[in-house]
Amino acid sequence: MELKEGLRSSLPIAMGYFPVSFTFGMIASGMGMDTFSTLAVSVTNFTSAGQFAGINAIVSNGSYLEVAITTFVINIRYMLMSLSLSQKMENFGLLDRLLVGFGVTDETFAVASIEREHLSVPYMIGLISLPYLSWGLGTLSGALVSGLLSESLKSAMGIALYGMFLAIIVPEARKSRKVAGVTAIAIYVGVFFRYMPLAKAVSQGWTIVIATVIASGAGAIIFPREGD
């Protein structure tokens, strides 16, 4: 019963993950990654923004340290989400906690936080399983389809990455002054490191790290939570 409830709650998430992971598979393949490597990235990471930033750093010949710090900074929020969910877990062993920690995403965290006062192992396995399978299947499908496209069309797919992020950011920025402000700061820092004579020597991966830290820090200072 608990497993079925988790699977039922995860269905909308799984349906939403497929097109995003499909795009990731196409972009990663278009950047020169083979199908196996592209799939391996998705099934061993199971993140969205972290994967996109990671492959950007890889294809830009970033160092191992650069790739590690870039993905760590972007994915650090999952640590806080896992800590929050751990307060609701009942009878979870170490292996269960490791599994849930790997499977926590923005969407599964939101559903688990809102729908359940207490979490069980079967429910969390059900909640994570379908989105994970959808993420892997979408990535594989995108990588295979990309292999059928011409080189010029695969190169043009790089634009899809920016289009996807705009589709995520713009609606939220229009609704929230805080999101708009933090986004503007991140864009300013990114443009600074892209065009300033000395700053543009900084690699793309480090630029993402610096922009993330500055924008989130400035956002915490300029837009503090009420009561802080």
C-alpha positions as a printed NumPy array, in Angstrom:
array([[  0.   ,   0.   ,   0.   ],
       [  2.731,   2.458,   0.97 ],
       [  4.725,   1.535,  -2.141],
       [  1.696,   2.109,  -4.369],
       [  1.058,   5.498,  -2.783],
       [  4.641,   6.492,  -3.449],
       [  4.445,   5.325,  -7.068],
       [  1.157,   7.167,  -7.549],
       [  2.575,  10.399,  -6.123],
       [  5.684,  10.123,  -8.302],
       [  3.889,   9.719, -11.639],
       [  3.625,  13.467, -12.451],
       [  7.286,  13.903, -11.51 ],
       [  8.345,  11.036, -13.781],
       [  6.359,  12.499, -16.684],
       [  8.03 ,  15.868, -16.191],
       [ 11.518,  14.418, -15.93 ],
       [ 11.459,  12.623, -19.274],
       [ 11.616,  15.689, -21.569],
       [ 14.258,  17.361, -19.378],
       [ 16.5  ,  14.278, -19.335],
       [ 15.823,  13.758, -23.043],
       [ 17.201,  17.26 , -23.641],
       [ 20.19 ,  16.482, -21.444],
       [ 20.9  ,  13.316, -23.453],
       [ 20.772,  15.227, -26.728],
       [ 22.966,  18.062, -25.48 ],
       [ 25.561,  15.793, -23.872],
       [ 25.726,  13.681, -27.018],
       [ 25.971,  16.821, -29.137],
       [ 28.922,  17.925, -27.023],
       [ 30.779,  14.766, -27.984],
       [ 29.96 ,  12.389, -25.13 ],
       [ 29.209,   8.81 , -26.158],
       [ 25.888,   7.212, -25.278],
       [ 27.231,   5.048, -22.456],
       [ 28.992,   7.971, -20.74 ],
       [ 25.923,  10.181, -21.095],
       [ 23.711,   7.527, -19.516],
       [ 26.292,   6.881, -16.783],
       [ 26.243,  10.576, -15.829],
       [ 22.472,  10.504, -15.381],
       [ 22.141,   7.212, -13.491],
       [ 25.012,   8.001, -11.112],
       [ 24.101,  11.652, -10.462],
       [ 20.331,  12.062, -10.863],
       [ 20.445,  15.846, -10.795],
       [ 19.451,  18.363, -13.435],
       [ 21.343,  21.629, -13.068],
       [ 24.326,  19.803, -11.593],
       [ 24.607,  17.519, -14.619],
       [ 24.298,  20.345, -17.136],
       [ 26.926,  22.391, -15.298],
       [ 29.148,  19.332, -14.917],
       [ 29.223,  18.418, -18.609],
       [ 29.835,  22.067, -19.483],
       [ 32.889,  22.013, -17.233],
       [ 34.018,  18.669, -18.7  ],
       [ 33.762,  19.693, -22.352],
       [ 35.507,  22.987, -21.462],
       [ 38.473,  20.905, -20.271],
       [ 37.912,  21.863, -16.658],
       [ 40.009,  20.173, -13.988],
       [ 38.66 ,  17.416, -11.747],
       [ 38.632,  19.898,  -8.85 ],
       [ 36.673,  22.415, -10.923],
       [ 34.052,  19.835, -11.907],
       [ 33.792,  18.587,  -8.305],
       [ 33.357,  22.039,  -6.744],
       [ 30.958,  23.222,  -9.455],
       [ 28.611,  20.275,  -8.975],
       [ 29.018,  20.39 ,  -5.183],
       [ 27.957,  24.023,  -4.947],
       [ 24.959,  23.505,  -7.223],
       [ 23.863,  20.299,  -5.483],
       [ 24.527,  21.322,  -1.885],
       [ 20.843,  22.093,  -1.415],
       [ 20.117,  18.354,  -1.501],
       [ 22.016,  17.971,   1.768],
       [ 19.615,  20.387,   3.449],
       [ 16.611,  18.658,   1.891],
       [ 17.824,  15.254,   3.106],
       [ 18.365,  16.627,   6.598],
       [ 14.842,  17.994,   6.587],
       [ 13.318,  14.685,   5.421],
       [ 15.334,  12.718,   7.977],
       [ 13.162,  14.289,  10.694],
       [ 10.154,  12.463,   9.228],
       [ 11.778,   9.066,   8.658],
       [ 10.636,   6.124,  10.745],
       [ 12.587,   2.854,  10.998],
       [ 15.105,   3.787,   8.318],
       [ 18.39 ,   1.86 ,   8.347],
       [ 21.672,   3.251,   7.052],
       [ 21.203,   1.74 ,   3.579],
       [ 17.673,   3.137,   3.403],
       [ 18.913,   6.599,   4.335],
       [ 21.682,   6.431,   1.726],
       [ 19.143,   5.397,  -0.924],
       [ 16.775,   8.227,  -0.042],
       [ 19.652,  10.702,   0.082],
       [ 20.64 ,   9.711,  -3.469],
       [ 17.066,   9.926,  -4.744],
       [ 16.096,  13.289,  -3.245],
       [ 15.378,  15.939,  -5.869],
       [ 13.572,  19.27 ,  -5.714],
       [ 10.321,  17.637,  -6.772],
       [ 10.457,  14.469,  -4.629],
       [ 11.429,  16.604,  -1.636],
       [  8.432,  18.875,  -2.195],
       [  5.995,  15.951,  -2.473],
       [  7.439,  14.083,   0.531],
       [  7.402,  17.26 ,   2.632],
       [  3.852,  18.267,   1.792],
       [  1.95 ,  14.994,   1.462],
       [  3.269,  12.986,   4.415],
       [  3.765,  13.734,   8.092],
       [  5.813,  10.531,   8.526],
       [  7.82 ,   8.767,   5.828],
       [  8.249,   5.017,   5.408],
       [ 10.807,   3.075,   3.374],
       [  8.254,   1.613,   0.887],
       [  6.702,   5.044,   0.263],
       [ 10.07 ,   6.688,  -0.435],
       [ 11.159,   3.814,  -2.707],
       [  7.953,   4.254,  -4.67 ],
       [  8.365,   8.022,  -4.79 ],
       [ 11.932,   7.807,  -6.097],
       [ 11.771,   4.775,  -8.434],
       [  9.635,   6.089, -11.316],
       [ 11.357,   9.498, -11.577],
       [ 14.742,   7.751, -11.533],
       [ 13.735,   5.318, -14.291],
       [ 12.225,   8.158, -16.315],
       [ 15.409,  10.206, -15.913],
       [ 17.588,   7.36 , -17.155],
       [ 15.246,   6.394, -20.005],
       [ 14.907,  10.007, -21.146],
       [ 18.672,  10.465, -21.163],
       [ 19.209,   7.261, -23.157],
       [ 16.493,   8.216, -25.644],
       [ 17.94 ,  11.693, -26.126],
       [ 21.453,  10.356, -26.657],
       [ 20.269,   7.768, -29.194],
       [ 18.12 ,  10.269, -31.114],
       [ 20.984,  12.743, -31.171],
       [ 23.095,  10.125, -32.971],
       [ 20.635,  10.235, -35.867],
       [ 20.905,  14.011, -36.325],
       [ 23.323,  15.921, -38.518],
       [ 26.342,  17.595, -36.907],
       [ 24.955,  21.08 , -37.542],
       [ 21.631,  20.213, -35.907],
       [ 23.368,  18.604, -32.91 ],
       [ 25.464,  21.73 , -32.495],
       [ 22.33 ,  23.867, -32.586],
       [ 20.849,  21.789, -29.748],
       [ 23.214,  23.643, -27.396],
       [ 20.701,  26.484, -27.519],
       [ 18.116,  24.175, -25.932],
       [ 20.012,  24.318, -22.662],
       [ 19.634,  28.089, -22.413],
       [ 16.017,  27.9  , -23.513],
       [ 15.265,  25.373, -20.78 ],
       [ 16.834,  27.522, -18.068],
       [ 14.969,  30.591, -19.308],
       [ 11.723,  28.615, -19.183],
       [ 12.471,  27.793, -15.543],
       [ 13.76 ,  31.171, -14.377],
       [ 11.62 ,  33.754, -16.174],
       [  8.192,  32.697, -14.82 ],
       [  9.533,  32.563, -11.255],
       [ 11.348,  35.895, -11.641],
       [  8.134,  37.535, -12.821],
       [  6.338,  36.339,  -9.69 ],
       [  9.087,  37.02 ,  -7.131],
       [ 11.158,  40.171,  -6.675],
       [ 13.699,  38.126,  -4.729],
       [ 14.193,  35.601,  -7.536],
       [ 14.468,  38.422, -10.075],
       [ 17.056,  40.213,  -7.936],
       [ 19.236,  37.145,  -7.329],
       [ 18.995,  36.184, -11.011],
       [ 20.08 ,  39.696, -12.054],
       [ 23.099,  39.524,  -9.741],
       [ 24.121,  36.119, -11.12 ],
       [ 23.782,  37.406, -14.693],
       [ 25.889,  40.488, -13.865],
       [ 28.65 ,  38.355, -12.341],
       [ 28.553,  35.974, -15.32 ],
       [ 28.793,  38.848, -17.821],
       [ 31.637,  40.39 , -15.797],
       [ 33.691,  37.2  , -16.001],
       [ 32.784,  36.732, -19.656],
       [ 33.915,  40.113, -20.968],
       [ 36.304,  41.843, -18.532],
       [ 39.906,  41.547, -19.799],
       [ 41.438,  39.81 , -16.766],
       [ 38.311,  38.161, -15.38 ],
       [ 37.514,  36.335, -18.624],
       [ 40.614,  34.192, -18.104],
       [ 38.651,  32.381, -15.359],
       [ 37.225,  29.111, -16.681],
       [ 33.495,  28.543, -17.139],
       [ 33.24 ,  26.098, -14.254],
       [ 34.829,  28.464, -11.738],
       [ 32.665,  31.304, -13.064],
       [ 29.552,  29.249, -12.211],
       [ 30.874,  28.616,  -8.703],
       [ 31.75 ,  32.282,  -8.1  ],
       [ 28.449,  33.544,  -9.539],
       [ 26.473,  31.07 ,  -7.411],
       [ 28.228,  32.029,  -4.185],
       [ 28.038,  35.793,  -4.813],
       [ 24.404,  35.768,  -5.985],
       [ 23.164,  33.541,  -3.139],
       [ 25.165,  35.499,  -0.538],
       [ 23.926,  38.834,  -1.843],
       [ 20.378,  37.479,  -1.947],
       [ 20.58 ,  36.433,   1.715],
       [ 21.747,  39.936,   2.687],
       [ 19.446,  41.998,   0.454],
       [ 16.354,  39.79 ,   0.807],
       [ 16.508,  38.262,   4.304],
       [ 13.667,  36.054,   5.505],
       [ 11.182,  37.728,   7.764],
       [ 12.208,  37.326,  11.382],
       [ 15.921,  36.745,  10.587]])
